[in-house]
Each structure stands twice: as C-alpha cells, then as structure tokens.
C-alpha cells in the first residue's frame, strides 16, 4: 500500500504536468511545430545533456579496439555487402563498460559530424522521460531535425499536419516523424548521401508505461494485467527494426543493453529470417585485461602524486591481482579506485590492502568478486544495515527526485546522521558537498549496486525486505511531519 501511494504521488505529478502541457495548444500560443516537438522530448536522455555531465566515459587509450570497430562499422556501412546490417547490438554483463563506450563513441561521432541522435535510458533518473518509452521517438526526431536542414523542414511539416501524433503508438510516431520525412528527401540532391549513427544505451533499463489501473488479485479476468518492462523494450526493438528495414532509412543503429532474455531472443538469428543485425559482446569478444591494467595504472599514479607516495606504490603484483579479480568488469576497477582515493579517514595503502586481503569463497555467482567488494565497503559504515536502508530509500523512492538536502531532512533523526552513515561510502554513492546539497541529488555510481542489494543471495545479511524498507520510510516520514507540525 505504501509503495502504491509513493508511486501514485510521483505519477500524479507527472501526469498533471502532461495535462498542463497538452491543454495549452501550440496554435493558441503561436508555438511552431518544432517547438511543439521540442516540448515532448526527454532532453536528459541526449548524450551531451546537463543530466549526463558526470556520466562515465572511457579512460583515454582504453577500449580503443571496440570503439574503432564500432566507428568503422558506422562509416564503412559493411563495405560492399549486398545485404548490409543496419543494427548492432552491444551487450555484456553489468560493469563491462557499455555506457562508457557508448558515451565516448557518441562524442567521437559528434566530432566527426556523423552523430545523428542518441538516447540514454536510465532507471535511476529523476526524469520520467529517461525511464520510459513515451518520449523516445520524439527525442530522436528532434535531433534529426537539427541534423539536416531538409529533414528539419519535413519533420516540421509532419508535426504540423499530425497534431495528435504524440498520442499515437511508437510505430505511428516513427512512421510520421522519421520515416516519412526521410522518404520525402530521398530524391533530393542534398539528401542522397545522408549517413550516420543513432546510439541507444541502457534499453534494458526502460520501465513499463502503464495505460490503465493494473490488475488486483481476486477481481477476475476483466481487470487488465500491468504491462511489463519486457513488453515496452520489445516494442522499441521492433520499431527500430522497422526503421532499419525501411528503404529510405540510411542510418546505423547501435543498441547497448545487458543480455536479458528479451534481447537474446530478439537478436537470435533463428527468430529473424531476414538478418538485419550484428551482435558484439564486450565481455567475450574483447580481451579487456590490458585496458583495465592501463586504467588502474593511470589512476594509481594520480593517487600516488596526490599523497606523495613512493614510485614503487602500488607494487605490480597488486595491480595484477586487481585485474584478475575484475574479470573483465570495469565497474570493479572503478569502485576500487574510488574506495582507495576517497576515504576520509584511512590511508590509501590501508584501503588497498584491505581489498587485496579479501578472500571470497568460490561459488557459481559470476559477480562474486564485485559482490565481496560491495559487502566490504558497506560493512565499513558504522551501521551497515541502516546505511543500506538509506541507500535503498534514496534509490527507490525519494533520492531520484529530491535534493540531498531534502533527503536528509526526511531521513535524519539527528543532525549529521547522513555523514555518519554514508561518509565511508563515497566509492558507491555520489554524495554532493555540503554547500551543494540543496540543489544536487544523491546518485549511485552504478546500477549493479542496486541489483546487488535487491538480491538476498548476493548481499546476504545486508538484505532488506520490502516491508522493512516501507516501514522505515513511513517511520521517518511520520517523524518528519511531527517535527514540522
């Protein structure tokens, strides 16, 4: 019940904003079609948005091979292939650097003038547009209108002639806002050599859009079941497939996601009689140990200079151990560096040694080493269980929309509790400085931490049941209300 109230309040605010925007027609205020289009986009999902200013990028000279391969595919268009494949699926487990690769590649394509459009989904984002499909096609069309003057004119005409297009399904939006305008300029001299890349990251993080009240057990089969995230992710995949197979569509599409079932089945050649895509696995297709070594060496050099440590620090054996432990996961290496560098109380070498001395047991869990690192860091909090409640509360309900200052007002039982609990967890959660907490939000560095905390088998005694989390949040909410009264 509490979860429904919290989610309902958030969705009510979003729906109210949508109603306000919808009720003010573009014609009544003299707003042009492209301004109407712009009002429908998810601006934070574009690769160079302000919301992504701290997004991960590839460390210089790392992931060079994969970026070169992807960039070459965009430019060369499969060479002289008679049946070019316009979609490439970039996949790999959590922490293999998919978002960093897509972000760096977007910048490279933009610098070369071949970037058409980007969309970076994020399940943690305060912007509902980055979490759901609603603004997906509109955001791509908006960027297309800036990419080419002829497309700009045709997209403007399409919006003007189809004022209700934003209330249509994604297939109709793609046809009206993208494919139709592309077809119109196919025969134009300026449009015959259009090429470039559309880059989509984190599609597995797209959550379901609900159009009706969801089913309630016991009310019978007439009450519709809620949509699943898989359904909306598959809808986007099919829309992109339709675009890629359209004769007037000239662009290459890159889709990055984890290897979840809906993606594995969709990109399985046996399920698609007409091959239209390539698969690239960052974990299996590229040996990343050299890149992780380069990253660790560069970051340890920076730490060594900051603390005036000897040139022999850290010993080469330590770096080799960390590379083995990373098992191809850049997130492990990045978390180690933050843990060593950002501790407010411990010397960097002490932090490093505590990681090297960890001895996880051998299990079938592919994230065993990463999970051990997360457990080790969380246990460094003076109250690990309470810290996890804070992190889960921040991540699930309040921190994605509220500033750190307001989160502290709600959750603290005494001044300074936030720093007491989270002060040793700077390697896991981005904590704004005190002078910026009124305008800046808490933020997890990587979604894999949330996956870890959601899985009882992975986080063990740190696991917090859903009912416990709701009770904790309601207790703090009631307390804050009582104090305010």
mmCIF file of C-alpha atoms in Angstrom, residues 4 7 17 85 100 109 132 146 161 194 228 235 237 280 300 320 331 400 402-403 422 425 448:
data_model
loop_
_atom_site.group_PDB
_atom_site.id
_atom_site.type_symbol
_atom_site.label_atom_id
_atom_site.label_comp_id
_atom_site.label_asym_id
_atom_site.label_seq_id
_atom_site.Cartn_x
_atom_site.Cartn_y
_atom_site.Cartn_z
ATOM 1 C CA UNK A 4 1.413 2.374 -4.271
ATOM 2 C CA UNK A 7 4.441 5.698 -6.793
ATOM 3 C CA UNK A 17 2.400 18.251 -15.884
ATOM 4 C CA UNK A 85 23.118 -4.922 -41.464
ATOM 5 C CA UNK A 100 31.134 4.389 -21.102
ATOM 6 C CA UNK A 109 30.845 10.591 -33.857
ATOM 7 C CA UNK A 132 10.030 5.185 -20.126
ATOM 8 C CA UNK A 146 18.851 19.569 -36.203
ATOM 9 C CA UNK A 161 -0.094 18.051 -40.283
ATOM 10 C CA UNK A 194 22.921 11.190 -45.554
ATOM 11 C CA UNK A 228 5.953 -5.469 -18.144
ATOM 12 C CA UNK A 235 8.152 -2.591 -28.724
ATOM 13 C CA UNK A 237 13.221 -3.023 -30.639
ATOM 14 C CA UNK A 280 29.061 -7.519 -30.165
ATOM 15 C CA UNK A 300 47.073 4.839 -9.042
ATOM 16 C CA UNK A 320 47.837 -7.883 -11.407
ATOM 17 C CA UNK A 331 32.980 -1.296 -12.578
ATOM 18 C CA UNK A 400 15.773 10.286 -7.701
ATOM 19 C CA UNK A 402 14.629 15.175 -4.255
ATOM 20 C CA UNK A 403 17.845 17.022 -3.476
ATOM 21 C CA UNK A 422 27.358 7.497 4.289
ATOM 22 C CA UNK A 425 30.576 5.002 1.202
ATOM 23 C CA UNK A 448 24.912 -3.011 -10.272
#
